Short mmCIF file of C-alpha atoms in Angstrom, two decimals:
data_model
loop_
_atom_site.label_atom_id
_atom_site.label_comp_id
_atom_site.label_asym_id
_atom_site.label_seq_id
_atom_site.Cartn_x
_atom_site.Cartn_y
_atom_site.Cartn_z
CA MET A 845 140.47 102.26 94.04
CA SER A 846 137.35 102.67 96.14
CA SER A 847 136.54 106.03 94.56
CA SER A 848 137.03 104.85 90.98
CA ARG A 849 135.01 101.76 91.70
CA ARG A 850 132.07 103.80 92.97
CA ASP A 851 132.30 105.96 89.85
CA PHE A 852 132.09 102.81 87.78
CA LEU A 853 129.01 101.67 89.68
CA SER A 854 127.32 105.01 89.26
CA HIS A 855 127.85 105.16 85.51
CA ALA A 856 127.73 101.51 84.53
CA GLY A 857 124.93 100.21 86.72
CA PHE A 858 121.96 101.62 84.82
CA GLY A 859 119.78 100.32 87.70
CA LEU A 860 119.71 96.98 85.85
CA GLY A 861 120.89 93.47 86.54
CA SER A 862 124.06 91.76 87.59
CA VAL A 863 125.63 88.43 86.76
CA ALA A 864 124.91 86.16 83.83
CA LEU A 865 121.29 85.13 83.46
CA SER A 866 122.18 81.50 82.98
CA GLN A 867 124.13 81.47 86.21
CA LEU A 868 121.40 83.24 88.14
CA LEU A 869 118.55 81.06 86.96
CA SER A 870 120.47 77.82 87.47
CA SER A 871 121.48 78.79 91.00
CA PRO A 872 119.46 77.43 93.94
CA SER A 873 119.11 81.02 95.15
CA ALA A 874 116.99 81.73 92.07
CA LYS A 875 114.27 79.63 93.66
CA ALA A 876 114.32 81.15 97.13
CA GLU A 877 116.26 83.55 99.31
CA SER A 878 116.29 83.10 103.05
CA GLY A 879 115.41 85.88 105.47
CA ALA A 880 116.87 86.99 108.78
CA LEU A 881 114.85 84.45 110.78
CA SER A 882 116.67 81.13 111.07
CA ALA A 883 113.42 79.43 112.06
CA LEU A 884 109.77 80.40 112.39
CA HIS A 885 108.39 80.96 115.88
CA VAL A 886 105.01 79.25 115.35
CA PRO A 887 103.64 76.99 112.60
CA PRO A 888 102.71 79.30 109.70
CA ARG A 889 99.15 79.35 108.41
CA ALA A 890 99.82 81.65 105.44
CA LYS A 891 102.62 81.94 102.90
CA SER A 892 101.62 85.27 101.41
CA VAL A 893 99.44 88.34 101.99
CA ILE A 894 97.30 90.48 99.68
CA PHE A 895 96.29 93.74 101.37
CA LEU A 896 93.48 95.58 99.57
CA PHE A 897 93.99 98.97 101.19
CA GLN A 898 91.07 101.39 100.78
CA ALA A 899 92.76 104.76 101.22
CA GLY A 900 90.70 107.58 102.68
CA GLY A 901 88.72 105.81 105.38
CA PRO A 902 85.58 103.90 104.26
CA SER A 903 82.42 104.61 106.26
CA GLN A 904 81.81 101.59 108.49
CA MET A 905 78.09 102.26 109.04
CA ASP A 906 77.49 102.46 105.28
CA THR A 907 79.36 99.24 104.48
CA PHE A 908 79.56 96.44 107.08
CA ASP A 909 78.43 97.77 110.50
CA TYR A 910 74.63 97.84 110.39
CA LYS A 911 73.10 100.40 112.80
CA PRO A 912 69.29 100.61 112.63
CA GLU A 913 69.24 102.74 115.81
CA LEU A 914 71.34 105.36 114.03
CA THR A 915 68.76 105.43 111.24
CA ARG A 916 65.94 105.77 113.77
CA LEU A 917 67.64 108.80 115.37
CA HIS A 918 68.55 110.39 112.04
CA GLY A 919 68.77 114.19 112.41
CA GLU A 920 69.01 114.21 116.20
CA GLU A 921 72.01 115.60 118.02
CA LEU A 922 74.99 113.41 118.94
CA PRO A 923 74.45 112.71 122.66
CA ASP A 924 77.11 114.02 125.04
CA GLU A 925 77.14 110.69 126.85
CA VAL A 926 78.16 109.02 123.60
CA ARG A 927 80.78 111.54 122.57
CA LYS A 928 82.25 111.61 126.11
CA GLY A 929 84.22 114.74 125.39
CA GLN A 930 86.38 113.06 122.77
CA ARG A 931 88.24 115.30 120.38
CA LEU A 932 86.99 115.99 116.87
CA THR A 933 88.94 117.11 113.83
CA GLY A 934 89.27 120.77 112.95
CA MET A 935 86.89 120.16 110.07
CA SER A 936 83.85 119.48 112.25
CA GLY A 937 85.00 120.36 115.79
CA ASN A 938 83.72 123.93 115.42
CA GLN A 939 80.24 122.93 114.29
CA SER A 940 77.44 124.23 116.48
CA SER A 941 75.43 121.11 115.69
CA LEU A 942 76.44 117.48 115.19
CA PRO A 943 73.35 115.83 113.66
CA LEU A 944 73.32 112.05 113.52
CA VAL A 945 72.91 110.63 110.02
CA GLY A 946 71.74 107.10 109.32
CA SER A 947 72.90 105.18 106.30
CA PRO A 948 70.82 105.79 103.15
CA PHE A 949 71.59 102.24 102.00
CA LYS A 950 69.62 99.10 102.70
CA PHE A 951 71.22 96.27 104.66
CA ALA A 952 70.49 92.56 104.50
CA GLN A 953 71.88 89.35 105.97
CA HIS A 954 73.84 86.94 103.79
CA GLY A 955 75.30 83.47 103.91
CA GLU A 956 75.05 80.87 106.64
CA SER A 957 76.79 83.32 108.97
CA GLY A 958 74.01 85.87 108.53
CA ALA A 959 76.47 88.73 108.07
CA TRP A 960 74.86 92.13 107.57
CA LEU A 961 76.07 93.90 104.42
CA SER A 962 75.08 97.11 102.71
CA GLU A 963 73.38 96.83 99.35
CA LEU A 964 76.59 98.32 97.93
CA PHE A 965 78.30 94.89 98.15
CA PRO A 966 76.25 92.37 96.13
CA HIS A 967 79.38 90.45 95.11
CA THR A 968 81.01 90.43 98.53
CA ALA A 969 77.70 89.02 99.79
CA ARG A 970 78.53 85.79 97.92
CA VAL A 971 81.72 85.18 99.92
CA VAL A 972 80.73 86.34 103.42
CA ASP A 973 81.16 82.86 104.85
CA ASP A 974 84.85 83.04 103.93
CA LEU A 975 85.28 86.43 105.62
CA CYS A 976 85.99 87.52 109.17
CA PHE A 977 84.54 91.00 109.72
CA ILE A 978 86.35 92.92 112.46
CA LYS A 979 83.95 95.66 113.60
CA SER A 980 86.12 96.93 116.47
CA MET A 981 89.27 98.27 114.83
CA HIS A 982 90.63 101.48 116.36
CA THR A 983 93.61 103.81 116.08
CA GLU A 984 94.96 107.03 117.62
CA ALA A 985 95.57 108.89 114.35
CA ILE A 986 92.83 111.26 113.24
CA ASN A 987 94.40 112.63 110.03
CA HIS A 988 95.22 110.71 106.86
CA GLY A 989 99.01 111.01 106.71
CA PRO A 990 99.73 109.70 110.21
CA ALA A 991 96.86 107.20 110.03
CA VAL A 992 97.95 105.52 106.78
CA THR A 993 101.57 105.52 107.99
CA HIS A 994 100.40 103.89 111.23
CA VAL A 995 98.64 101.05 109.40
CA GLN A 996 101.52 100.41 107.04
CA THR A 997 104.51 100.84 109.39
CA GLY A 998 103.26 100.57 112.97
CA SER A 999 104.14 104.20 113.70
CA GLN A 1000 102.46 107.52 112.95
CA PHE A 1001 105.89 109.01 112.24
CA PRO A 1002 107.58 108.51 108.85
CA GLY A 1003 110.76 106.50 108.59
CA ARG A 1004 109.81 103.04 109.88
CA PRO A 1005 109.82 99.94 107.63
CA SER A 1006 106.50 98.94 106.10
CA ILE A 1007 104.79 95.60 106.73
CA GLY A 1008 105.98 94.13 103.43
CA SER A 1009 109.55 95.19 104.17
CA TRP A 1010 109.46 93.50 107.57
CA LEU A 1011 108.22 90.29 105.92
CA SER A 1012 110.85 90.46 103.19
CA TYR A 1013 113.54 91.00 105.82
CA GLY A 1014 112.33 88.27 108.16
CA LEU A 1015 111.16 85.59 105.72
CA GLY A 1016 113.04 86.30 102.51
CA SER A 1017 111.63 85.41 99.12
CA GLU A 1018 110.10 82.23 97.75
CA ASN A 1019 111.01 83.26 94.20
CA ALA A 1020 114.28 85.15 93.77
CA ASN A 1021 113.27 86.14 90.24
CA LEU A 1022 110.48 88.36 91.60
CA PRO A 1023 110.38 90.94 94.40
CA ALA A 1024 109.18 89.66 97.75
CA PHE A 1025 107.10 92.83 98.14
CA VAL A 1026 105.03 94.34 95.31
CA VAL A 1027 102.88 97.49 95.35
CA MET A 1028 100.13 98.54 92.92
CA VAL A 1029 98.10 101.75 93.00
CA THR A 1030 94.80 102.03 91.12
CA LYS A 1031 95.31 104.38 88.20
CA ASP A 1032 93.37 107.60 87.58
CA LYS A 1033 92.14 107.91 91.16
CA SER A 1034 92.25 111.08 93.25
CA GLY A 1035 92.28 111.62 96.98
CA GLN A 1036 94.82 111.90 99.72
CA PRO A 1037 98.31 111.45 98.23
CA LEU A 1038 100.11 108.14 98.53
CA VAL A 1039 103.88 108.50 98.92
CA SER A 1040 106.56 105.89 98.35
CA ARG A 1041 107.68 105.89 101.99
CA LEU A 1042 104.46 103.98 102.75
CA TRP A 1043 106.08 100.97 101.10
CA GLY A 1044 109.64 101.94 101.99
CA SER A 1045 112.14 99.87 103.93
CA GLY A 1046 112.94 102.58 106.49
CA PHE A 1047 116.12 101.61 108.32
CA LEU A 1048 116.11 98.07 106.91
CA PRO A 1049 118.36 97.41 103.88
CA SER A 1050 116.79 99.01 100.83
CA ARG A 1051 116.45 95.70 98.99
CA HIS A 1052 113.42 95.04 101.22
CA GLN A 1053 111.41 98.04 100.00
CA GLY A 1054 108.31 97.49 97.90
CA VAL A 1055 108.62 97.43 94.12
CA GLN A 1056 105.84 99.39 92.48
CA PHE A 1057 104.18 97.83 89.43
CA ARG A 1058 102.64 100.34 87.04
CA ALA A 1059 100.09 100.05 84.26
CA GLY A 1060 101.46 100.03 80.73
CA ASP A 1061 104.26 98.48 78.71
CA GLU A 1062 106.87 98.95 81.45
CA PRO A 1063 105.41 97.62 84.73
CA VAL A 1064 108.69 98.20 86.58
CA LEU A 1065 110.76 101.24 85.69
CA TYR A 1066 114.41 101.01 84.66
CA ILE A 1067 114.79 97.25 84.34
CA ASN A 1068 114.82 97.12 80.53
CA ASN A 1069 118.07 97.44 78.58
CA PRO A 1070 119.05 100.96 77.51
CA SER A 1071 119.07 101.52 73.77
CA GLY A 1072 122.24 100.14 72.22
CA LEU A 1073 123.12 97.76 75.06
CA SER A 1074 123.01 94.15 73.93
CA THR A 1075 122.45 91.23 76.26
CA GLN A 1076 126.04 90.05 75.71
CA SER A 1077 127.44 93.51 76.43
CA LYS A 1078 125.45 93.73 79.60
CA ARG A 1079 126.60 90.27 80.62
CA ASN A 1080 130.22 91.31 80.17
CA MET A 1081 129.64 94.50 82.14
CA LEU A 1082 127.96 92.71 85.00
CA ASP A 1083 130.61 90.00 85.16
CA SER A 1084 133.19 92.76 85.52
CA LEU A 1085 131.06 94.43 88.14
CA ARG A 1086 130.94 91.20 90.13
CA GLU A 1087 134.73 90.90 90.01
CA LEU A 1088 135.15 94.47 91.25
CA HIS A 1089 132.63 93.79 93.97
CA SER A 1090 134.58 90.76 95.19
CA MET A 1091 137.80 92.75 95.24
CA GLN A 1092 136.21 95.50 97.28
CA LEU A 1093 134.69 93.09 99.80
CA ASN A 1094 138.05 91.48 100.33
CA GLU A 1095 139.34 94.86 101.46
CA SER A 1096 136.39 95.97 103.56
CA PRO A 1097 132.77 94.84 103.84
CA ASP A 1098 130.27 97.40 102.60
CA PRO A 1099 126.57 96.63 103.34
CA LEU A 1100 125.37 99.45 101.10
CA LEU A 1101 127.37 98.09 98.19
CA GLU A 1102 126.07 94.59 98.81
CA THR A 1103 122.52 95.93 98.76
CA ARG A 1104 123.14 97.70 95.48
CA ILE A 1105 124.57 94.57 93.90
CA SER A 1106 121.60 92.49 95.09
CA GLN A 1107 119.28 95.04 93.49
CA TYR A 1108 121.18 94.76 90.20
CA GLU A 1109 120.80 91.00 90.37
CA LEU A 1110 117.08 91.13 91.08
CA ALA A 1111 116.47 93.69 88.34
CA PHE A 1112 118.30 91.55 85.81
CA ARG A 1113 116.29 88.48 86.74
CA MET A 1114 113.07 90.49 86.59
CA GLN A 1115 113.71 91.27 82.93
CA MET A 1116 112.60 87.70 82.28
CA SER A 1117 110.10 87.15 85.11
CA ILE A 1118 108.08 90.40 85.08
CA PRO A 1119 106.79 90.15 81.49
CA GLU A 1120 105.63 86.59 82.16
CA ALA A 1121 103.98 87.44 85.48
CA THR A 1122 102.14 90.47 84.13
CA ASN A 1123 101.01 88.93 80.84
CA VAL A 1124 97.39 88.00 81.46
CA SER A 1125 96.72 86.79 77.92
CA SER A 1126 96.67 83.20 79.19
CA GLU A 1127 93.76 83.92 81.55
CA THR A 1128 90.41 82.46 80.53
CA GLU A 1129 87.28 84.34 79.58
CA GLN A 1130 85.72 82.87 82.69
CA THR A 1131 88.39 84.50 84.85
CA PHE A 1132 87.94 87.91 83.24
CA SER A 1133 84.18 87.57 83.68
CA LEU A 1134 84.69 86.72 87.35
CA TYR A 1135 86.77 89.84 88.04
CA GLY A 1136 84.70 92.08 85.77
CA GLU A 1137 85.30 93.90 82.54
CA ASP A 1138 87.75 96.32 84.20
CA SER A 1139 90.16 93.42 84.71
CA ARG A 1140 91.08 93.73 81.02
CA ASN A 1141 92.21 97.32 81.61
CA PRO A 1142 95.70 97.39 83.20
CA GLY A 1143 95.98 99.58 86.28
CA THR A 1144 92.35 99.33 87.39
CA PHE A 1145 91.56 97.85 90.79
CA ALA A 1146 90.13 94.75 89.11
CA ALA A 1147 93.21 94.25 86.94
CA ASN A 1148 95.43 94.72 89.98
CA CYS A 1149 93.46 92.10 91.93
CA LEU A 1150 93.91 89.62 89.10
CA LEU A 1151 97.61 90.42 88.93
CA ALA A 1152 97.88 90.01 92.71
CA ARG A 1153 96.62 86.44 92.36
CA ARG A 1154 99.20 85.76 89.64
CA LEU A 1155 101.96 87.13 91.84
CA VAL A 1156 101.18 85.05 94.92
CA GLU A 1157 100.95 82.01 92.63
CA ARG A 1158 104.57 82.75 91.71
CA GLY A 1159 105.79 83.15 95.27
CA VAL A 1160 105.55 86.88 95.94
CA ARG A 1161 105.34 87.27 99.71
CA PHE A 1162 103.36 90.51 100.13
CA VAL A 1163 101.19 92.29 97.57
CA GLN A 1164 99.91 95.72 98.58
CA LEU A 1165 97.08 97.29 96.58
CA TYR A 1166 96.08 100.91 97.17
CA HIS A 1167 92.71 102.25 96.05
CA GLN A 1168 92.12 105.94 96.72
CA GLY A 1169 88.86 107.89 96.91
CA TRP A 1170 87.15 106.93 100.20
CA ASP A 1171 87.54 110.34 101.90
CA HIS A 1172 83.90 111.42 101.79
CA HIS A 1173 83.60 114.70 103.71
CA GLY A 1174 80.76 115.53 101.36
CA GLY A 1175 78.80 113.79 98.63
CA LEU A 1176 79.06 110.46 100.42
CA PRO A 1177 75.99 108.71 98.94
CA GLY A 1178 77.22 109.05 95.37
CA GLY A 1179 80.92 108.83 96.18
CA ILE A 1180 80.81 105.62 98.16
CA ARG A 1181 78.53 104.01 95.60
CA ARG A 1182 81.15 104.64 92.89
CA GLN A 1183 83.92 103.29 95.12
CA CYS A 1184 82.03 100.07 95.73
CA GLN A 1185 81.28 99.68 92.04
CA ASP A 1186 85.04 99.87 91.43
CA THR A 1187 86.04 97.39 94.12
CA ASP A 1188 83.23 95.04 95.18
CA GLN A 1189 83.27 92.54 92.32
CA ALA A 1190 87.05 92.24 92.08
CA SER A 1191 87.49 91.86 95.85
CA ALA A 1192 84.99 89.01 95.93
CA ALA A 1193 86.45 87.50 92.76
CA LEU A 1194 89.89 87.41 94.34
CA ILE A 1195 88.53 85.32 97.22
CA GLU A 1196 86.69 82.99 94.84
CA ASP A 1197 89.63 82.69 92.44
CA LEU A 1198 92.12 81.89 95.20
CA LYS A 1199 89.73 79.38 96.71
CA GLN A 1200 89.06 77.46 93.52
CA ARG A 1201 92.82 77.27 92.85
CA GLY A 1202 93.53 75.93 96.33
CA LEU A 1203 95.43 79.08 97.29
CA LEU A 1204 93.09 80.74 99.79
CA ASP A 1205 94.19 78.56 102.71
CA GLU A 1206 97.75 79.83 102.30
CA THR A 1207 96.99 83.42 101.26
CA LEU A 1208 95.81 86.01 103.77
CA VAL A 1209 93.55 88.62 102.14
CA ILE A 1210 92.80 91.90 103.96
CA TRP A 1211 90.33 94.69 103.10
CA GLY A 1212 90.23 98.00 104.99
CA GLY A 1213 91.38 101.59 105.37
CA GLU A 1214 93.17 103.78 107.90
CA PHE A 1215 90.16 104.77 110.07
CA GLY A 1216 86.38 105.10 109.95
CA ARG A 1217 83.87 107.93 109.57
CA THR A 1218 81.68 109.83 112.02
CA ASN A 1219 78.08 108.90 112.71
CA TYR A 1220 77.19 112.58 112.49
CA CYS A 1221 77.11 114.82 109.45
CA GLN A 1222 80.00 117.10 108.58
CA GLY A 1223 78.41 120.46 107.89
CA LYS A 1224 74.70 120.86 107.45
CA LEU A 1225 72.56 117.77 107.14
CA SER A 1226 71.38 117.18 103.58
CA GLU A 1227 70.79 114.33 101.17
CA ASN A 1228 74.31 114.84 99.83
CA PHE A 1229 75.88 114.63 103.28
CA GLY A 1230 79.44 113.80 104.27
CA ARG A 1231 81.17 112.24 107.27
CA ASP A 1232 84.34 113.34 109.07
CA HIS A 1233 87.29 111.16 110.17
CA HIS A 1234 86.63 108.82 113.08
CA PRO A 1235 89.49 106.78 114.63
CA ARG A 1236 87.43 105.39 117.55
CA CYS A 1237 85.99 102.49 115.58
CA PHE A 1238 86.06 101.14 112.06
CA SER A 1239 85.67 97.88 110.16
CA MET A 1240 87.99 95.61 108.21
CA TRP A 1241 87.71 92.11 106.89
CA MET A 1242 90.23 89.30 106.61
CA ALA A 1243 90.02 85.96 104.82
CA GLY A 1244 92.06 82.83 104.15
CA GLY A 1245 95.52 82.12 105.53
CA GLY A 1246 94.45 80.76 108.91
CA ILE A 1247 91.52 83.13 109.53
CA GLN A 1248 88.18 81.76 110.69
CA GLY A 1249 85.60 82.54 108.03
CA GLY A 1250 81.97 83.42 108.56
CA ILE A 1251 82.36 85.36 111.81
CA ASN A 1252 81.90 88.89 113.09
CA TYR A 1253 84.38 89.98 115.73
CA GLY A 1254 84.01 92.97 118.00
CA GLN A 1255 81.03 95.24 118.49
CA THR A 1256 80.40 98.96 118.44
CA ASP A 1257 77.66 100.79 120.31
CA SER A 1258 74.21 101.27 118.78
CA LEU A 1259 75.26 104.58 117.23
CA CYS A 1260 78.61 103.31 115.90
CA TYR A 1261 80.72 105.79 117.85
CA ASN A 1262 82.56 103.73 120.51
CA ILE A 1263 83.62 100.10 120.85
CA GLU A 1264 81.63 97.99 123.29
CA GLU A 1265 83.24 94.58 122.86
CA ASN A 1266 86.62 93.10 121.84
CA PRO A 1267 88.58 96.15 120.69
CA VAL A 1268 91.31 95.46 118.11
CA HIS A 1269 94.07 98.05 117.89
CA LEU A 1270 96.15 98.39 114.73
CA HIS A 1271 99.09 96.83 116.56
CA ASP A 1272 96.91 93.83 117.43
CA PHE A 1273 96.02 93.52 113.75
CA GLN A 1274 99.72 93.67 112.81
CA ALA A 1275 100.69 91.14 115.49
CA THR A 1276 98.01 88.77 114.18
CA LEU A 1277 99.17 89.21 110.58
CA LEU A 1278 102.74 88.28 111.53
CA HIS A 1279 101.53 85.35 113.64
CA LEU A 1280 99.68 83.88 110.67
CA LEU A 1281 102.97 83.85 108.75
CA GLY A 1282 104.74 82.06 111.60
CA ILE A 1283 106.31 85.11 113.27
CA ASP A 1284 106.19 86.20 116.90
CA HIS A 1285 105.86 89.97 116.52
CA GLU A 1286 108.01 90.53 119.62
CA GLN A 1287 110.90 88.54 118.16
CA LEU A 1288 111.18 90.02 114.65
CA THR A 1289 113.39 93.00 115.48
CA TYR A 1290 116.11 95.13 113.92
CA LYS A 1291 118.72 97.08 115.85
CA TYR A 1292 118.97 100.69 114.73
CA GLN A 1293 120.60 103.62 116.55
CA GLY A 1294 121.04 101.56 119.69
CA ARG A 1295 117.48 100.30 119.95
CA ARG A 1296 115.75 97.16 118.73
CA PHE A 1297 112.69 98.11 116.68
CA ARG A 1298 109.75 95.98 115.62
CA LEU A 1299 106.61 96.47 113.52
CA THR A 1300 104.33 96.63 116.55
CA ASP A 1301 106.63 99.00 118.49
CA VAL A 1302 106.10 97.99 122.16
CA HIS A 1303 102.44 97.01 121.77
CA GLY A 1304 100.20 94.41 120.18
CA HIS A 1305 98.51 91.11 121.00
CA VAL A 1306 97.51 88.31 118.65
CA VAL A 1307 93.72 88.17 118.26
CA GLU A 1308 93.39 84.45 118.95
CA ASP A 1309 89.60 84.36 118.62
CA ILE A 1310 89.63 85.00 114.86
CA LEU A 1311 92.12 82.22 114.05
CA ALA A 1312 90.83 79.07 112.40
#
């Protein structure tokens, strides 16, 4: 019976839905699904997270970490007392010369906080008093693959659950008709590859993995009815599937089967909820103007930011945006200008939009990449210079959801090479993120292969000074 039943699942499932739509939508579980945590550890400040991940490693001294001394010493050699024998990548470690290169962009102070911003961020300049700039981020990873994996999963090694998966597992969903964890990747961008394991569930049940939304008529693959399958036929099939499922569970529990059934159920519910959530035709001209003209073009960073707001409005727990193209080993002046043109207005608009809708206080917004860039030039110094990877210090910003706005936290040295004050490791960042959602990072664990794992591994401290 077990074998024939699995054959039925394989051929009849279609990766679709489950039980009758009327039953699902009238059930209390259609409104929310509880997570593994029976109670939160601390009062939550945020209900949801939007992570604007800038893949490739944005240059901190060309964006948010103003270094006039670096500009003054432009062209001079990186001092040994600054480098302190620290390792370099293979791309610049064999250079006979490491000339310092100041930012070619002008900086100015903005807002009541007086935050220094590059001229590349005229729109972000409007919202600086809502932002907390962390200038002292650091990591161990010096190459993209391990570094991005480290940010997203807490480990440089593949196979661990991603942040969104941990939140889905621990907190559940506020809207059972939508995924708790959604991923969007800016279309038509090149750069270091982004692989699905970055939003995977690792050893957690697969229902907690991120669901990727795509640009076009089918935002989520495989949830629409196959040709020739009517709604009534599918309802009959899924009712039968539920009966078979109950029979099997009476004989022996099967967690993998339960996960598959839950995915069928979610996919069926999403046939109704996804078209509504992704249909932006109800948005006003004022909203499109706020996010920029690109917000009318599905799959752009601006359109994804607008969609992220719509998703958290509807109870999605974690929305992960990926924007590639920040890996500027050469051609940095032109490359980073284009990146900021793509992202600056929409990032600021997201903050403003959430705020005017009363959602910013309960939504944590994060902007940043996997590491920073070197203060010296990769290759020969020229006007079209590039910067190598630099894990020793980089910048991120956070806003909303219990974060204190209008502050700068942490400080790098005058040449932007080492941290001088208040270092924040990636695990500290992750611990703080969980804390803002009411979770003690040491207590959200999952036992796998005889060990209890957590997002922050065996590290991490909440950065109390940036909390509102």
